[in-house]
Amino acid sequence: MKVLGLTGSIGMGKSTAALAFRRLGVPVFDADATVHRLQGPGGRALAAIEAAFPGTVRDLPGGRRVDREALRRAVIGDDAALNRLERIIHPLVRDEERRFLARARRAGRRLAVLDIPLLLEGGGQRRVDTVVVVSAPAAVQRARVLRRRGMTPERLAAILARQMPDAEKRRLADHVIHTGLSRHAAQRAVRALVRRYAGPEARPLPPAATLC
């Protein structure tokens, strides 16, 4: 089974590319969604986060879970705190990733995708067979991100400071999907990758057959 690492900076269109892979029947591991589950009601990270950052786990609508805004305030601008949080979260995400890949292999998949925003920043390219970077012009990226609720230029700058520059990501990529042209162009690029790595077996799946 080939493992494709899908990555790209904020606002580059990675989520749209991941959806295109899913619609073609390719199982996709969503690292961000996994973090949300780990921090949500009954999540495996709750006890460790509450111990490290008291008061950030609260009874909220839907159940006891991490108050994401409180946790963001606890780590923003504090590299030591952020590193402490990453030491809690990253091993749990890696464990979920291994389980996902094991399920895909048992299902006889020829291709699986790991959708990981900071794949290259964390050296994750060593865990995949090929790296796909999603990219768009900086002006398009900025316009997309600033349309998000609660986003500010200052917050965007802080996020980008933690991410590898787009040009460097493209240099390290095996393939680049350009999303600043049109959605159809990006979808064609995804279909080409699926044909290359999964062959004709990839096909749309009913919801009950998805792996993640």
Short mmCIF file of C-alpha atoms in Angstrom, two decimals:
data_model
loop_
_atom_site.label_atom_id
_atom_site.label_comp_id
_atom_site.label_asym_id
_atom_site.label_seq_id
_atom_site.Cartn_x
_atom_site.Cartn_y
_atom_site.Cartn_z
CA MET A 1 0.00 0.00 0.00
CA LYS A 2 1.26 3.46 -0.92
CA VAL A 3 1.00 6.16 1.74
CA LEU A 4 0.63 9.70 0.44
CA GLY A 5 1.35 12.63 2.74
CA LEU A 6 -0.92 15.60 1.99
CA THR A 7 0.16 18.94 3.42
CA GLY A 8 0.14 22.67 2.85
CA SER A 9 0.08 25.91 4.78
CA ILE A 10 -3.09 27.45 6.16
CA GLY A 11 -5.54 28.62 3.51
CA MET A 12 -3.93 26.73 0.64
CA GLY A 13 -6.92 24.47 -0.05
CA LYS A 14 -5.74 21.27 1.60
CA SER A 15 -9.17 20.41 3.00
CA THR A 16 -10.69 20.66 -0.48
CA ALA A 17 -7.98 18.38 -1.86
CA ALA A 18 -8.56 15.87 0.94
CA LEU A 19 -12.28 15.84 0.14
CA ALA A 20 -11.46 15.16 -3.52
CA PHE A 21 -9.40 12.10 -2.49
CA ARG A 22 -12.27 10.84 -0.32
CA ARG A 23 -14.76 11.25 -3.15
CA LEU A 24 -12.54 9.05 -5.30
CA GLY A 25 -12.69 6.31 -2.67
CA VAL A 26 -9.28 6.90 -1.07
CA PRO A 27 -9.23 6.68 2.75
CA VAL A 28 -7.91 9.88 4.33
CA PHE A 29 -6.56 10.34 7.84
CA ASP A 30 -7.39 13.86 9.06
CA ALA A 31 -4.86 14.86 11.72
CA ASP A 32 -6.75 18.03 12.69
CA ALA A 33 -10.03 16.14 13.15
CA THR A 34 -8.16 13.57 15.23
CA VAL A 35 -6.85 16.30 17.54
CA HIS A 36 -10.40 17.60 17.96
CA ARG A 37 -11.62 14.12 18.92
CA LEU A 38 -8.77 13.67 21.39
CA GLN A 39 -9.74 16.96 23.04
CA GLY A 40 -13.50 16.40 22.81
CA PRO A 41 -15.90 14.61 25.18
CA GLY A 42 -14.32 11.37 26.32
CA GLY A 43 -11.10 12.22 24.47
CA ARG A 44 -7.89 10.44 25.38
CA ALA A 45 -6.00 13.72 25.86
CA LEU A 46 -8.31 15.34 28.42
CA ALA A 47 -6.65 14.17 31.63
CA ALA A 48 -3.13 15.04 30.50
CA ILE A 49 -4.17 18.47 29.20
CA GLU A 50 -6.03 19.33 32.40
CA ALA A 51 -2.98 18.30 34.45
CA ALA A 52 -0.63 20.40 32.33
CA PHE A 53 -2.96 23.37 31.82
CA PRO A 54 -5.40 23.54 34.76
CA GLY A 55 -8.75 25.08 33.95
CA THR A 56 -8.66 24.40 30.21
CA VAL A 57 -10.91 21.32 30.43
CA ARG A 58 -14.46 22.34 31.24
CA ASP A 59 -18.07 21.21 31.20
CA LEU A 60 -19.33 22.74 27.98
CA PRO A 61 -22.33 22.10 25.72
CA GLY A 62 -21.95 18.55 24.47
CA GLY A 63 -19.93 17.33 27.44
CA ARG A 64 -16.68 17.79 29.31
CA ARG A 65 -13.97 18.75 26.84
CA VAL A 66 -11.10 21.12 26.17
CA ASP A 67 -12.04 24.79 25.96
CA ARG A 68 -10.00 25.43 22.81
CA GLU A 69 -9.91 29.20 23.25
CA ALA A 70 -8.70 28.85 26.85
CA LEU A 71 -6.02 26.41 25.72
CA ARG A 72 -4.96 28.73 22.92
CA ARG A 73 -4.54 31.55 25.44
CA ALA A 74 -2.50 29.25 27.69
CA VAL A 75 0.08 28.48 25.00
CA ILE A 76 0.12 31.51 22.70
CA GLY A 77 3.48 33.24 22.77
CA ASP A 78 4.91 30.62 25.14
CA ASP A 79 7.14 28.15 23.30
CA ALA A 80 7.67 26.01 26.39
CA ALA A 81 3.91 25.66 26.94
CA LEU A 82 3.34 24.87 23.27
CA ASN A 83 6.04 22.20 23.35
CA ARG A 84 4.43 20.72 26.46
CA LEU A 85 1.10 20.52 24.67
CA GLU A 86 2.67 18.93 21.60
CA ARG A 87 4.32 16.27 23.77
CA ILE A 88 0.84 15.31 24.95
CA ILE A 89 -0.94 15.43 21.60
CA HIS A 90 1.57 14.17 19.05
CA PRO A 91 2.05 10.62 20.41
CA LEU A 92 -1.73 10.16 20.59
CA VAL A 93 -2.19 11.36 17.01
CA ARG A 94 0.59 9.05 15.82
CA ASP A 95 -1.13 6.14 17.55
CA GLU A 96 -4.41 6.95 15.78
CA GLU A 97 -2.50 7.27 12.49
CA ARG A 98 -1.00 3.79 12.90
CA ARG A 99 -4.44 2.35 13.60
CA PHE A 100 -5.83 4.05 10.49
CA LEU A 101 -3.08 2.64 8.28
CA ALA A 102 -3.54 -0.83 9.76
CA ARG A 103 -7.26 -0.70 8.90
CA ALA A 104 -6.50 0.44 5.37
CA ARG A 105 -4.01 -2.40 4.87
CA ARG A 106 -6.47 -4.98 6.22
CA ALA A 107 -9.05 -3.62 3.76
CA GLY A 108 -6.64 -4.25 0.89
CA ARG A 109 -6.20 -0.60 -0.03
CA ARG A 110 -3.59 0.33 -2.60
CA LEU A 111 -3.44 3.98 -1.50
CA ALA A 112 -4.09 5.87 1.74
CA VAL A 113 -3.66 9.58 2.46
CA LEU A 114 -2.34 11.21 5.64
CA ASP A 115 -3.69 14.78 5.79
CA ILE A 116 -1.23 16.47 8.14
CA PRO A 117 -0.82 20.29 8.17
CA LEU A 118 2.69 20.26 9.70
CA LEU A 119 3.92 17.10 7.96
CA LEU A 120 7.20 18.61 6.75
CA GLU A 121 7.81 20.75 9.84
CA GLY A 122 7.72 17.59 11.96
CA GLY A 123 9.81 15.41 9.64
CA GLY A 124 6.74 13.35 8.75
CA GLN A 125 7.91 12.88 5.16
CA ARG A 126 9.90 9.91 6.47
CA ARG A 127 6.61 8.13 7.27
CA VAL A 128 5.12 8.41 3.79
CA ASP A 129 5.99 7.19 0.30
CA THR A 130 5.26 10.45 -1.49
CA VAL A 131 4.61 14.06 -0.44
CA VAL A 132 1.89 16.20 -2.02
CA VAL A 133 1.88 19.91 -1.22
CA VAL A 134 -1.20 22.06 -1.84
CA SER A 135 -0.26 25.59 -2.82
CA ALA A 136 -1.83 28.90 -3.87
CA PRO A 137 -0.54 32.45 -4.38
CA ALA A 138 0.07 34.37 -1.15
CA ALA A 139 -2.67 36.91 -1.92
CA VAL A 140 -5.22 34.12 -2.43
CA GLN A 141 -4.10 32.41 0.76
CA ARG A 142 -4.40 35.60 2.81
CA ALA A 143 -7.85 36.44 1.43
CA ARG A 144 -9.13 32.93 2.19
CA VAL A 145 -7.84 32.88 5.75
CA LEU A 146 -8.98 36.36 6.72
CA ARG A 147 -12.54 35.43 5.74
CA ARG A 148 -12.60 32.91 8.59
CA ARG A 149 -14.49 33.86 11.73
CA GLY A 150 -12.23 35.17 14.48
CA MET A 151 -9.17 35.41 12.23
CA THR A 152 -7.07 38.58 12.34
CA PRO A 153 -3.92 39.63 10.47
CA GLU A 154 -1.98 39.27 13.71
CA ARG A 155 -3.23 35.76 14.34
CA LEU A 156 -2.50 34.78 10.74
CA ALA A 157 1.05 36.10 11.09
CA ALA A 158 1.56 34.02 14.25
CA ILE A 159 0.30 30.89 12.48
CA LEU A 160 2.52 31.45 9.44
CA ALA A 161 5.53 31.99 11.70
CA ARG A 162 5.18 28.35 12.85
CA GLN A 163 4.83 26.99 9.32
CA MET A 164 7.51 26.29 6.76
CA PRO A 165 7.40 28.83 3.90
CA ASP A 166 5.32 27.68 0.95
CA ALA A 167 8.27 27.88 -1.44
CA GLU A 168 10.27 25.51 0.78
CA LYS A 169 7.36 23.09 1.00
CA ARG A 170 7.02 23.07 -2.77
CA ARG A 171 10.75 22.39 -3.09
CA LEU A 172 10.45 19.33 -0.83
CA ALA A 173 7.29 18.01 -2.50
CA ASP A 174 7.07 15.10 -4.91
CA HIS A 175 3.89 16.65 -6.34
CA VAL A 176 2.27 20.09 -6.04
CA ILE A 177 -1.45 20.73 -6.39
CA HIS A 178 -2.10 24.34 -7.36
CA THR A 179 -5.44 25.55 -6.00
CA GLY A 180 -5.19 29.17 -7.10
CA LEU A 181 -6.18 28.33 -10.68
CA SER A 182 -9.60 26.74 -10.34
CA ARG A 183 -11.30 24.03 -8.33
CA HIS A 184 -11.58 21.89 -11.47
CA ALA A 185 -7.84 22.09 -12.09
CA ALA A 186 -7.12 20.94 -8.54
CA GLN A 187 -9.61 18.09 -8.86
CA ARG A 188 -7.96 16.95 -12.09
CA ALA A 189 -4.61 16.92 -10.32
CA VAL A 190 -6.05 14.76 -7.53
CA ARG A 191 -7.58 12.32 -10.04
CA ALA A 192 -4.22 12.03 -11.79
CA LEU A 193 -2.51 11.16 -8.51
CA VAL A 194 -5.13 8.55 -7.66
CA ARG A 195 -4.74 6.92 -11.07
CA ARG A 196 -0.97 6.90 -10.66
CA TYR A 197 -0.83 5.43 -7.17
CA ALA A 198 -4.07 3.45 -6.81
CA GLY A 199 -4.86 2.50 -10.39
CA PRO A 200 -8.37 1.71 -11.61
CA GLU A 201 -9.41 0.11 -8.33
CA ALA A 202 -10.11 3.45 -6.62
CA ARG A 203 -13.79 4.28 -6.77
CA PRO A 204 -16.34 6.27 -4.77
CA LEU A 205 -17.43 4.55 -1.56
CA PRO A 206 -20.69 4.66 0.37
CA PRO A 207 -20.39 6.45 3.75
CA ALA A 208 -20.43 3.17 5.67
CA ALA A 209 -17.24 2.06 3.93
CA THR A 210 -15.08 5.01 4.91
CA LEU A 211 -12.14 4.34 7.19
CA CYS A 212 -11.78 7.71 8.87
#
